[in-house]
């Protein structure tokens, strides 16, 4: 229970510091966590936005926020989204050399002598009014095809997981650059009152050969570290160090923070350093997060219909479905960039055994998220993305009977939906071999430019000076993919 | 006030309107040209448009066919002026597509510059520092050394006054953190406060310079530049052993190794004539980059990245140049061509290394902090190996061993021959020849084996239970369940007198040991008096189909004179049905409990040994020899000892990565677009032409290092002293400490920077001298209590009108709470350690079998070492350190950001390390702090903040204590919980409610903004 008297005194303290500020408690703290620095005289922008760069957005945004369901390990496009009837005839034939055309292979199949093409063992059907082709492995996604845009012509340069996922996350294959989410926090600031603007959710990993993840994938690179993603965890404290220590009564917490504020204020008056003011505000914000985060993670207020939609799995913390539901709850609370990482798509052998498991783990939650956002009228302002770091080869890795598929950078499929994206379309085309892009290629840099565009940002003008150079997410490349914009 | 702000604005905006001769090229014009024009009209020949080059005067003023881009003195005839003023979107420069726009004042500056003659000047940083005249100090100002005269001159230009000297308690805390990263101890504070003789401050500074903590603190800063980590980075981020090199850095700082030696040894120690082991170790600097082990990667691609990283790091650390920009094309701003980049690349391209698993070359080199220990180990190993090669008389050794064991007390383990065997569940129990009991037949859910046996001994101390395997058991394992496991829920024994069986006693066991126990199924659970589930001894049968042995030690010796009857009960009654022990064998001993081993010498062997050799049968002699050779062969023991020592050596003195050049040099090519597989022209070693030339015939990596340290080099000394300044004041004299190039910021005090650089060279690159000099200045000693207005007008203190004040770095925050609570373990160097961190962080990102492990949190001292010893895992850095802006160490970091976030508040309020340290601080307050509450709180306050709290502060803290005391007095359980946070036990002698209340006060103290701020 909150002590109302003390709470009012905390507010009183704040008023004394922030003077005429009317933007609500914790604004300075937020500004410091997520954007600018009130104490140094930066202003809050329009619409209660905290932090962010002046002049951004550059134009009216279609999307206010992003939910990015990153499928780490690289899902097989030819078995999920890229329907290839041509493979019926080509099945078990060798991939022609002129199609591979000197493409470098990973060390895993570079020594392989034979490259037999393998058609998808699963059936594809057309769904919805749009007639979008979807594999039978994704029955739930099949129901929302009219709301999504399938992009079949993605391509990248990286052929291994670390550089490829680093590229997707930061626009560069080597570590060290800021992640997309941190760029957005930096540029756009936050609209969440009591939550960070960039939240990361990790699905529990069930596939034993899954690729590792790394903190830097949601790191801030050379941007100040306050822009890095904050991990919401399904085990232990939902945010690291959120819970009071054992025996450190929460009843006493408010009294403690009140005293702390008063002690800090004594010094603030003696010294005059505005950092002290800011520090006081951080503790207020921390206090509010201690309430807002558990409230966010507590799904007991969700009606049964929610679990019908997302599946019973959504009650298991850390499952893909539970994280999709959390993503929706975060979106409702104004979090700018929500990124879910699901691992286990790296099927170098036995695609037939592993792929259905992964598809099942992710299908219902992803589809439910689209449907849920839509029925809440949030889909048109939320950009939802699903995809991995590259694709998989049409040819078999290893024995064709228990075939695997190796990494494939030259073509792969993702889907996007919601804010700014044309629904019910399939964009781009691959060749008959599902090896090269045949029409409308979309490079990773183009993908980034398009995301920023949906958020009202000209990707060439969101820059940060570091080591003498104005860096941007899209490096010196990137073209907005107009064909998929609504 | 307004005027002041304006002045500062003018100072920093670089606009100097007063100059009649037109704008200053370097401060006013160059930044505009560089930011807006050089991308297409700069040094990069390939990107150059219209063949116009504006970074050189001859390029800008060249005749372009009847007109010039810049016509000196004639803005109206200068194409660039008409183009920047144009409002035609086809004409205007910069063109709209580059999305850069000049402001009106920038346009005006360019116009004035052309009008005044369009003078070009060389970029300041590429011209060697010249001895400037030291300004005359204004009257009435405190001047401690020339630094102050430079600073005062600038202040005077801005009509500002310096601030007065800070209080002594502020000064000692500031100096202590500046030089050691730790708060002053009370003794250090008292000594300084009581020292009224002249020179007290200098003496205090010298004490900290002489402290071993100085080397640790300075090394910690260097580690950011050196992108040091304990893991390899990239995907799997496995462990590496570069801490040996880290120890070299600590030692080098503590020895005050001159910066030129410090540099040359790290960059090229291996190439020095007769390079010592330590000089080779130093070169670990350029092996600190990440190394990948991801399957399927292309070797050369990553090997190229490693070399790139060396060039980028080395040029950033010593030259503050962004050489990396010239990897793919000529540098856009600084005149470094792509070819020149690869000429420098060549120096670092000679390592005999690979891209995948590229850990070689490595060498086993001793940490300078542990050289003696390494030598000792090596000597002992040498001795043992010689010993192993000596011929030996085995028969003599056997006799010697036999007489030894014959003379020893106790009979070892006596294997019991079971008399009766019953199963309450109906299993079949059958005695085998080796006296083990094999279970078979039905496998009941619950079963108790009742086994009786006799022994002649009357003073037994312990029982041994061997759970042996057998081919008839499921999976050939030790248990009866189909998964090969057993769960022994309870092990019981009753002893009776053989003479008078009515004399009997239940044997109480106090301790159990086993050579293997399954997690959560420790053997002690078989003697805890309960069969509740999960409760019992199990041995991971499903995965480990091996025998296991347990011993149970009695509280007191048991048995009866004249022989003892033993009745064992092996109870299998947990919820896990059908988990019987498959093949138990029981033994007893009368050896003293303290000397018991799981596998002792069997009693029959002892009996043979005890006989006179002449009385042994040949069969017995054979058995004895067989046993001796199997278990006590001296060769085998020496080999075991060697293995142990080598293991120790590997752990304490691992192989560490070092630099080395290949015998036959690797050719270096320009790589198009920086791509490893797009080779262009072959290049030879060299340095960019904008810098002084290298000495002839010295074009090796060593020559490059020596070239950096040439006293005439324009950058090396400036770059280094600027970083010292940044460390002490928060911001360098050049704010962009990583970039002294054209895109970098100009120095706030150019003459001071040059004077310091020259002083550094003059002193023989004496690092401690430079710290002493800056710390002794009146500038550094100013107070930072200057009021809001001063902070607002110069937030970054670029004019230096006040003393430095900044948040502590992540490591300093953690170290300071360990220090003030008394927990800090001051051990210098060694393998990195694993302090507290929330559970699950490593495994949640990587749980791939064979490539992952859980965070192995340390115990005892390892939890309380200085933070520079915290294991640095690149992909999952310590969350506490990361929250306070520690970098990931993927790459060289010259400046850390200093943020102020709610996540930091959460760490400090709730982190185990913080809460535990608060309890220890509270213990000190209660035990050492004096009698009254005021004294105790003051004591803690001084430990943390080195000053006495004011009355209002004291009152608030007192209230906190009183209120918490009431709370904890009525909530004993809460108090106990709070005191149990952390691994260390709490002081039992103290009243728990009082200790918990004081712990709450200590938490408040740690959370004060002041406690994490220096200055």
Coordinates of C-alpha atoms in Angstrom, one line a residue, chain A residues 19-470:
Chain A
X19 CA 8.9 24.5 -11.0
X20 CA 6.1 25.0 -13.4
X21 CA 6.5 21.7 -15.1
X22 CA 3.1 20.1 -15.7
X23 CA 4.2 17.0 -17.6
X24 CA 3.8 14.7 -14.6
X25 CA 6.0 13.0 -12.1
X26 CA 9.1 11.4 -13.3
X27 CA 9.4 13.4 -16.5
X28 CA 12.9 14.4 -15.8
X29 CA 13.8 10.8 -15.0
X30 CA 12.2 9.6 -18.2
X31 CA 13.9 12.2 -20.1
X32 CA 17.2 11.1 -18.8
X33 CA 16.5 7.4 -19.3
X34 CA 15.1 7.7 -22.7
X35 CA 15.9 10.9 -24.3
X36 CA 17.3 14.3 -23.5
X37 CA 18.2 15.8 -20.2
X38 CA 15.7 18.1 -18.7
X39 CA 18.1 19.2 -16.1
X40 CA 20.3 20.6 -18.9
X41 CA 17.4 22.5 -20.3
X42 CA 16.1 20.3 -23.0
X43 CA 12.4 20.6 -23.7
X44 CA 9.7 18.0 -23.8
X45 CA 8.2 17.9 -27.3
X46 CA 4.6 17.9 -28.4
X47 CA 2.1 15.5 -27.1
X48 CA 3.9 14.7 -23.9
X49 CA 6.9 13.2 -25.7
X50 CA 9.9 12.9 -23.6
X51 CA 13.4 13.4 -25.1
X52 CA 14.1 12.8 -28.8
X53 CA 15.8 15.1 -31.3
X54 CA 14.4 18.3 -32.5
X55 CA 12.9 18.2 -35.9
X56 CA 12.1 14.5 -35.6
X57 CA 9.8 13.1 -36.9
X58 CA 10.6 14.7 -40.2
X59 CA 7.1 14.1 -41.5
X60 CA 3.8 12.8 -40.2
X61 CA 4.4 9.2 -39.1
X62 CA 2.0 6.3 -40.0
X63 CA 3.3 4.2 -37.1
X64 CA 3.8 5.3 -33.5
X65 CA 5.6 2.1 -32.5
X66 CA 7.2 -1.1 -33.7
X67 CA 6.8 -4.7 -32.5
X68 CA 9.5 -6.7 -34.1
X69 CA 9.3 -10.5 -33.7
X70 CA 12.8 -11.5 -34.6
X71 CA 13.1 -15.2 -35.6
X72 CA 16.7 -16.0 -34.8
X73 CA 18.5 -18.8 -36.6
X74 CA 16.7 -18.0 -39.9
X75 CA 13.4 -19.6 -40.9
X76 CA 13.2 -21.5 -44.1
X77 CA 11.4 -19.3 -46.6
X78 CA 10.8 -22.1 -49.1
X79 CA 8.8 -24.1 -46.5
X80 CA 6.9 -21.2 -44.9
X81 CA 6.2 -18.1 -47.1
X82 CA 7.7 -18.5 -50.5
X83 CA 5.5 -20.8 -52.5
X84 CA 7.5 -22.5 -55.3
X85 CA 5.5 -24.8 -57.5
X86 CA 8.5 -24.8 -59.8
X87 CA 10.3 -27.1 -57.4
X88 CA 7.9 -29.9 -58.1
X89 CA 9.8 -30.5 -61.3
X90 CA 13.2 -29.6 -60.0
X91 CA 13.0 -31.7 -56.9
X92 CA 16.2 -33.8 -56.3
X93 CA 17.9 -32.2 -59.3
X94 CA 21.2 -30.5 -58.8
X95 CA 21.2 -26.8 -58.4
X96 CA 22.6 -25.4 -61.7
X97 CA 26.0 -23.7 -61.4
X98 CA 24.9 -20.6 -63.2
X99 CA 22.1 -20.1 -60.6
X100 CA 24.6 -20.3 -57.7
X101 CA 26.9 -18.1 -59.8
X102 CA 29.8 -18.1 -57.5
X103 CA 27.8 -17.4 -54.4
X104 CA 30.1 -18.0 -51.4
X105 CA 28.9 -20.8 -49.1
X106 CA 29.4 -21.2 -45.5
X107 CA 32.1 -23.6 -44.2
X108 CA 29.3 -26.1 -43.5
X109 CA 28.4 -26.9 -47.1
X110 CA 31.3 -25.4 -49.0
X111 CA 32.8 -28.9 -49.1
X112 CA 29.6 -30.6 -50.2
X113 CA 29.8 -32.3 -53.6
X114 CA 26.2 -32.5 -54.5
X115 CA 23.5 -29.8 -54.2
X116 CA 20.1 -31.5 -54.8
X117 CA 17.2 -29.2 -54.6
X118 CA 14.4 -30.2 -52.2
X119 CA 10.9 -29.0 -52.6
X120 CA 9.0 -28.2 -49.5
X121 CA 7.4 -31.3 -47.9
X122 CA 4.5 -29.1 -46.9
X123 CA 1.6 -28.0 -48.9
X124 CA 0.9 -24.3 -49.6
X125 CA -2.6 -22.9 -50.0
X126 CA -4.0 -19.5 -50.8
X127 CA -5.9 -17.8 -48.0
X128 CA -8.1 -14.8 -47.4
X129 CA -9.4 -12.4 -50.0
X130 CA -5.9 -11.5 -50.9
X131 CA -5.2 -15.1 -51.8
X132 CA -1.8 -15.0 -50.1
X133 CA 0.1 -18.2 -50.3
X134 CA 1.0 -19.7 -46.9
X135 CA 2.4 -23.1 -45.9
X136 CA 0.2 -25.5 -44.0
X137 CA 2.7 -25.1 -41.2
X138 CA 1.2 -21.7 -40.3
X139 CA -2.5 -22.3 -40.0
X140 CA -3.1 -19.3 -37.7
X141 CA -1.1 -16.9 -39.9
X142 CA -3.3 -18.1 -42.7
X143 CA -6.2 -16.5 -41.0
X144 CA -4.7 -13.0 -40.9
X145 CA -3.1 -12.9 -44.4
X146 CA -5.3 -10.0 -45.4
X147 CA -3.6 -7.9 -42.7
X148 CA 0.0 -8.6 -43.6
X149 CA 2.4 -7.9 -46.3
X150 CA 4.7 -10.8 -47.2
X151 CA 8.1 -9.7 -48.6
X152 CA 9.7 -12.5 -50.5
X153 CA 12.6 -10.6 -51.9
X154 CA 14.7 -9.8 -48.8
X155 CA 18.5 -10.3 -49.3
X156 CA 21.6 -9.7 -47.2
X157 CA 25.4 -10.1 -47.5
X158 CA 26.1 -12.0 -44.3
X159 CA 26.2 -15.7 -44.4
X160 CA 26.7 -16.5 -40.8
X161 CA 24.5 -15.9 -37.8
X162 CA 26.5 -13.4 -35.8
X163 CA 27.3 -11.0 -38.6
X164 CA 23.8 -11.5 -40.1
X165 CA 21.8 -10.8 -37.0
X166 CA 24.1 -8.0 -36.0
X167 CA 23.5 -6.5 -39.5
X168 CA 19.7 -6.7 -39.0
X169 CA 19.9 -5.2 -35.6
X170 CA 22.4 -2.4 -36.3
X171 CA 22.9 -2.0 -40.1
X172 CA 26.5 -3.3 -39.8
X173 CA 27.9 -6.8 -39.7
X174 CA 30.6 -6.1 -37.0
X175 CA 29.6 -5.2 -33.5
X176 CA 29.7 -1.6 -32.2
X177 CA 26.8 0.2 -33.9
X178 CA 23.5 1.2 -32.1
X179 CA 20.6 -1.1 -32.5
X180 CA 17.4 0.0 -34.3
X181 CA 15.5 0.3 -31.1
X182 CA 18.1 2.6 -29.6
X183 CA 18.2 4.7 -32.7
X184 CA 14.5 5.2 -32.4
X185 CA 14.7 6.0 -28.6
X186 CA 17.4 8.5 -29.5
X187 CA 15.5 10.1 -32.3
X188 CA 11.9 9.9 -31.2
X189 CA 12.1 9.9 -27.4
X190 CA 9.5 8.1 -25.4
X191 CA 5.8 8.2 -25.0
X192 CA 5.6 5.7 -22.2
X193 CA 5.1 7.3 -18.8
X194 CA 6.5 4.7 -16.5
X195 CA 8.3 2.3 -18.8
X196 CA 11.5 2.4 -20.9
X197 CA 10.9 3.2 -24.6
X198 CA 12.8 0.1 -25.9
X199 CA 11.9 -3.2 -24.4
X200 CA 13.4 -6.6 -25.2
X201 CA 11.6 -9.9 -24.6
X202 CA 13.4 -13.3 -25.0
X203 CA 11.4 -16.4 -25.7
X204 CA 12.4 -19.4 -23.8
X205 CA 14.6 -21.5 -26.0
X206 CA 13.5 -25.1 -26.7
X207 CA 15.7 -26.1 -29.6
X208 CA 18.9 -27.5 -28.3
X209 CA 21.1 -26.2 -31.2
X210 CA 19.7 -22.7 -31.0
X211 CA 22.0 -19.8 -31.8
X212 CA 23.0 -17.7 -28.8
X213 CA 22.0 -14.0 -28.4
X214 CA 24.1 -11.2 -27.1
X215 CA 23.3 -8.0 -25.1
X216 CA 24.8 -5.9 -27.9
X217 CA 21.9 -6.8 -30.2
X218 CA 19.8 -4.4 -28.2
X219 CA 22.8 -2.2 -27.2
X220 CA 23.2 1.4 -27.9
X221 CA 26.6 1.2 -29.6
X222 CA 28.1 4.7 -29.6
X223 CA 24.9 6.4 -28.6
X224 CA 24.6 7.1 -24.8
X225 CA 23.9 3.9 -22.9
X226 CA 20.5 5.2 -21.7
X227 CA 19.1 4.3 -25.1
X228 CA 19.8 0.6 -24.9
X229 CA 17.0 -1.9 -24.8
X230 CA 15.8 -3.0 -21.4
X231 CA 15.2 -6.7 -21.1
X232 CA 12.0 -7.8 -19.5
X233 CA 12.6 -11.3 -18.2
X234 CA 10.3 -14.2 -17.6
X235 CA 12.4 -15.5 -14.7
X236 CA 13.6 -13.7 -11.6
X237 CA 13.0 -10.0 -11.4
X238 CA 11.1 -8.9 -14.5
X239 CA 13.5 -6.0 -14.9
X240 CA 16.9 -6.6 -13.3
X241 CA 17.0 -5.4 -9.7
X242 CA 13.4 -4.4 -9.7
X243 CA 12.3 -6.1 -6.5
X244 CA 13.1 -4.9 -3.1
X245 CA 15.7 -7.0 -1.2
X246 CA 14.3 -9.6 1.2
X247 CA 13.4 -8.0 4.4
X248 CA 13.7 -4.5 2.9
X249 CA 10.0 -3.8 3.4
X250 CA 8.2 -2.1 0.5
X251 CA 6.3 -0.2 3.2
X252 CA 9.6 1.5 4.1
X253 CA 10.5 2.1 0.5
X254 CA 8.6 5.3 0.1
X255 CA 9.9 6.7 3.4
X256 CA 13.4 5.9 2.3
X257 CA 13.0 7.6 -1.0
X258 CA 11.6 10.6 0.6
X259 CA 14.5 10.9 3.0
X260 CA 16.9 10.3 0.1
X261 CA 15.3 13.1 -1.9
X262 CA 15.6 15.4 1.1
X263 CA 19.2 14.5 1.8
X264 CA 20.1 15.0 -1.9
X265 CA 18.3 18.3 -1.9
X266 CA 20.4 19.6 0.9
X267 CA 23.5 19.0 -1.2
X268 CA 21.8 20.3 -4.3
X269 CA 21.3 23.6 -2.6
X270 CA 24.9 23.8 -1.4
X271 CA 26.5 22.8 -4.7
X272 CA 24.0 23.7 -7.5
X273 CA 24.9 20.8 -9.7
X274 CA 21.7 19.9 -11.7
X275 CA 22.8 16.3 -11.9
X276 CA 21.5 16.0 -8.3
X277 CA 18.1 17.2 -9.3
X278 CA 18.1 14.6 -12.1
X279 CA 19.2 11.9 -9.7
X280 CA 16.3 12.6 -7.4
X281 CA 14.0 12.2 -10.3
X282 CA 15.6 8.9 -11.3
X283 CA 14.6 7.5 -7.9
X284 CA 11.0 8.6 -8.4
X285 CA 11.0 6.9 -11.8
X286 CA 12.5 3.8 -10.3
X287 CA 9.8 3.8 -7.7
X288 CA 7.1 4.0 -10.3
X289 CA 8.7 1.3 -12.4
X290 CA 8.5 -1.0 -9.3
X291 CA 4.7 -0.6 -9.6
X292 CA 4.2 -0.3 -13.4
X293 CA 6.4 -3.3 -14.4
X294 CA 4.7 -5.9 -12.3
X295 CA 1.3 -4.5 -13.3
X296 CA 2.4 -4.9 -16.9
X297 CA 3.6 -8.5 -16.4
X298 CA 0.5 -9.5 -14.5
X299 CA -1.8 -10.9 -17.1
X300 CA -4.5 -12.0 -14.6
X301 CA -6.6 -9.1 -15.7
X302 CA -6.8 -10.5 -19.2
X303 CA -10.2 -12.0 -20.1
X304 CA -10.5 -15.6 -21.2
X305 CA -11.0 -14.4 -24.7
X306 CA -7.4 -13.3 -24.8
X307 CA -6.2 -16.8 -24.1
X308 CA -8.6 -18.1 -26.7
X309 CA -6.9 -15.9 -29.2
X310 CA -3.2 -16.4 -28.1
X311 CA -3.7 -19.9 -26.9
X312 CA -3.2 -21.4 -23.5
X313 CA 0.5 -21.3 -24.1
X314 CA 0.2 -17.5 -23.4
X315 CA -0.1 -18.4 -19.7
X316 CA 3.4 -19.9 -19.7
X317 CA 5.9 -17.1 -19.0
X318 CA 8.6 -16.8 -21.6
X319 CA 6.7 -18.7 -24.3
X320 CA 6.4 -17.0 -27.7
X321 CA 2.7 -16.5 -27.2
X322 CA 3.1 -15.0 -23.7
X323 CA 5.6 -12.6 -25.1
X324 CA 3.3 -11.6 -28.0
X325 CA 0.7 -10.8 -25.4
X326 CA 3.2 -8.8 -23.3
X327 CA 4.2 -7.0 -26.5
X328 CA 0.6 -5.9 -26.9
X329 CA 0.5 -4.8 -23.3
X330 CA 3.7 -2.8 -23.8
X331 CA 2.3 -1.3 -26.9
X332 CA -0.8 -0.2 -25.1
X333 CA 1.4 1.6 -22.6
X334 CA 3.2 3.6 -25.2
X335 CA 6.5 1.7 -25.5
X336 CA 8.2 2.7 -28.7
X337 CA 10.1 -0.3 -29.8
X338 CA 9.3 -3.8 -28.6
X339 CA 11.5 -6.6 -29.8
X340 CA 10.9 -10.2 -29.2
X341 CA 13.6 -12.7 -29.9
X342 CA 12.6 -16.3 -30.7
X343 CA 15.4 -18.8 -31.3
X344 CA 15.7 -22.2 -32.8
X345 CA 15.2 -21.9 -36.6
X346 CA 18.7 -23.0 -37.6
X347 CA 17.9 -26.4 -39.1
X348 CA 21.0 -27.8 -40.7
X349 CA 19.6 -31.2 -40.5
X350 CA 16.2 -32.8 -40.2
X351 CA 14.1 -29.9 -41.3
X352 CA 11.1 -32.2 -41.4
X353 CA 11.4 -32.9 -37.7
X354 CA 12.3 -29.5 -36.4
X355 CA 10.5 -27.0 -38.6
X356 CA 7.0 -28.0 -37.6
X357 CA 7.9 -27.6 -33.9
X358 CA 9.2 -24.1 -34.4
X359 CA 6.3 -23.1 -36.7
X360 CA 3.9 -24.3 -34.0
X361 CA 5.7 -22.5 -31.2
X362 CA 5.3 -19.2 -33.0
X363 CA 2.3 -19.3 -35.3
X364 CA -0.6 -18.7 -33.0
X365 CA 1.0 -16.0 -31.0
X366 CA 2.1 -14.0 -34.0
X367 CA -1.3 -14.3 -35.7
X368 CA -3.1 -13.5 -32.4
X369 CA -1.0 -10.3 -32.0
X370 CA -2.1 -9.1 -35.4
X371 CA -5.8 -9.9 -34.6
X372 CA -5.6 -8.4 -31.2
X373 CA -4.0 -5.2 -32.3
X374 CA -6.6 -4.9 -35.0
X375 CA -9.6 -5.4 -32.8
X376 CA -8.2 -2.7 -30.4
X377 CA -7.7 -0.3 -33.3
X378 CA -4.0 -0.3 -32.7
X379 CA -2.8 -2.1 -35.8
X380 CA -2.8 0.9 -38.0
X381 CA -0.5 2.7 -35.7
X382 CA 1.7 -0.2 -34.8
X383 CA 4.3 -1.6 -37.2
X384 CA 4.6 -5.4 -36.7
X385 CA 7.5 -7.3 -38.3
X386 CA 8.3 -11.0 -38.4
X387 CA 11.5 -12.4 -39.8
X388 CA 15.0 -13.9 -39.4
X389 CA 18.5 -12.8 -40.3
X390 CA 18.7 -14.6 -43.6
X391 CA 17.0 -17.5 -45.4
X392 CA 17.8 -21.1 -46.0
X393 CA 19.1 -23.0 -49.1
X394 CA 16.8 -24.7 -51.5
X395 CA 19.3 -27.5 -51.7
X396 CA 19.8 -30.2 -49.1
X397 CA 22.5 -30.0 -46.5
X398 CA 23.6 -33.5 -45.8
X399 CA 21.5 -36.6 -46.6
X400 CA 18.4 -35.7 -48.7
X401 CA 16.3 -38.1 -46.7
X402 CA 16.9 -36.3 -43.4
X403 CA 17.8 -33.1 -45.2
X404 CA 18.8 -29.9 -43.6
X405 CA 19.0 -26.5 -45.2
X406 CA 22.1 -24.3 -44.9
X407 CA 22.2 -20.5 -44.5
X408 CA 21.1 -18.5 -47.6
X409 CA 21.6 -14.8 -47.9
X410 CA 20.4 -14.2 -51.4
X411 CA 16.7 -14.4 -50.9
X412 CA 14.4 -14.9 -48.0
X413 CA 10.9 -13.9 -46.8
X414 CA 9.6 -11.8 -43.9
X415 CA 6.2 -10.3 -43.2
X416 CA 5.3 -6.8 -42.1
X417 CA 1.9 -5.5 -41.0
X418 CA 0.2 -2.5 -39.6
X419 CA 1.3 1.1 -39.4
X420 CA 2.2 2.3 -42.8
X421 CA 2.3 -1.1 -44.6
X422 CA -0.1 -2.1 -47.4
X423 CA -2.1 -5.1 -46.1
X424 CA -2.9 -8.2 -48.0
X425 CA -0.1 -8.1 -50.6
X426 CA 2.9 -10.2 -51.4
X427 CA 5.9 -8.2 -52.5
X428 CA 8.9 -9.3 -54.6
X429 CA 9.6 -12.5 -56.3
X430 CA 12.4 -15.1 -56.3
X431 CA 13.5 -17.2 -59.2
X432 CA 12.2 -20.7 -59.9
X433 CA 15.0 -22.1 -57.8
X434 CA 14.3 -19.9 -54.8
X435 CA 17.9 -19.0 -55.0
X436 CA 18.0 -15.4 -56.3
X437 CA 15.7 -12.5 -56.1
X438 CA 13.9 -12.1 -59.5
X439 CA 11.9 -9.0 -58.8
X440 CA 11.9 -6.0 -56.4
X441 CA 14.8 -6.8 -54.2
X442 CA 14.7 -5.5 -50.6
X443 CA 18.1 -5.2 -48.9
X444 CA 18.5 -5.0 -45.2
X445 CA 19.3 -1.3 -45.5
X446 CA 16.1 -0.8 -47.5
X447 CA 14.2 -2.6 -44.8
X448 CA 15.7 -0.3 -42.2
X449 CA 14.9 2.8 -44.3
X450 CA 11.3 1.6 -44.6
X451 CA 10.9 1.1 -40.9
X452 CA 12.1 4.6 -40.2
X453 CA 9.9 5.9 -42.9
X454 CA 6.8 4.4 -41.3
X455 CA 7.8 6.2 -38.1
X456 CA 8.1 9.6 -39.9
X457 CA 11.9 9.6 -40.1
X458 CA 14.0 10.2 -43.2
X459 CA 16.7 7.6 -42.7
X460 CA 19.3 9.9 -44.1
X461 CA 18.7 12.5 -41.5
X462 CA 18.7 10.5 -38.3
X463 CA 22.4 10.8 -37.6
X464 CA 24.8 10.9 -34.7
X465 CA 28.3 12.3 -34.9
X466 CA 30.8 9.8 -33.6
X467 CA 34.6 9.8 -34.3
X468 CA 34.2 12.7 -36.7
X469 CA 31.5 11.0 -38.8
X470 CA 27.8 11.4 -39.0

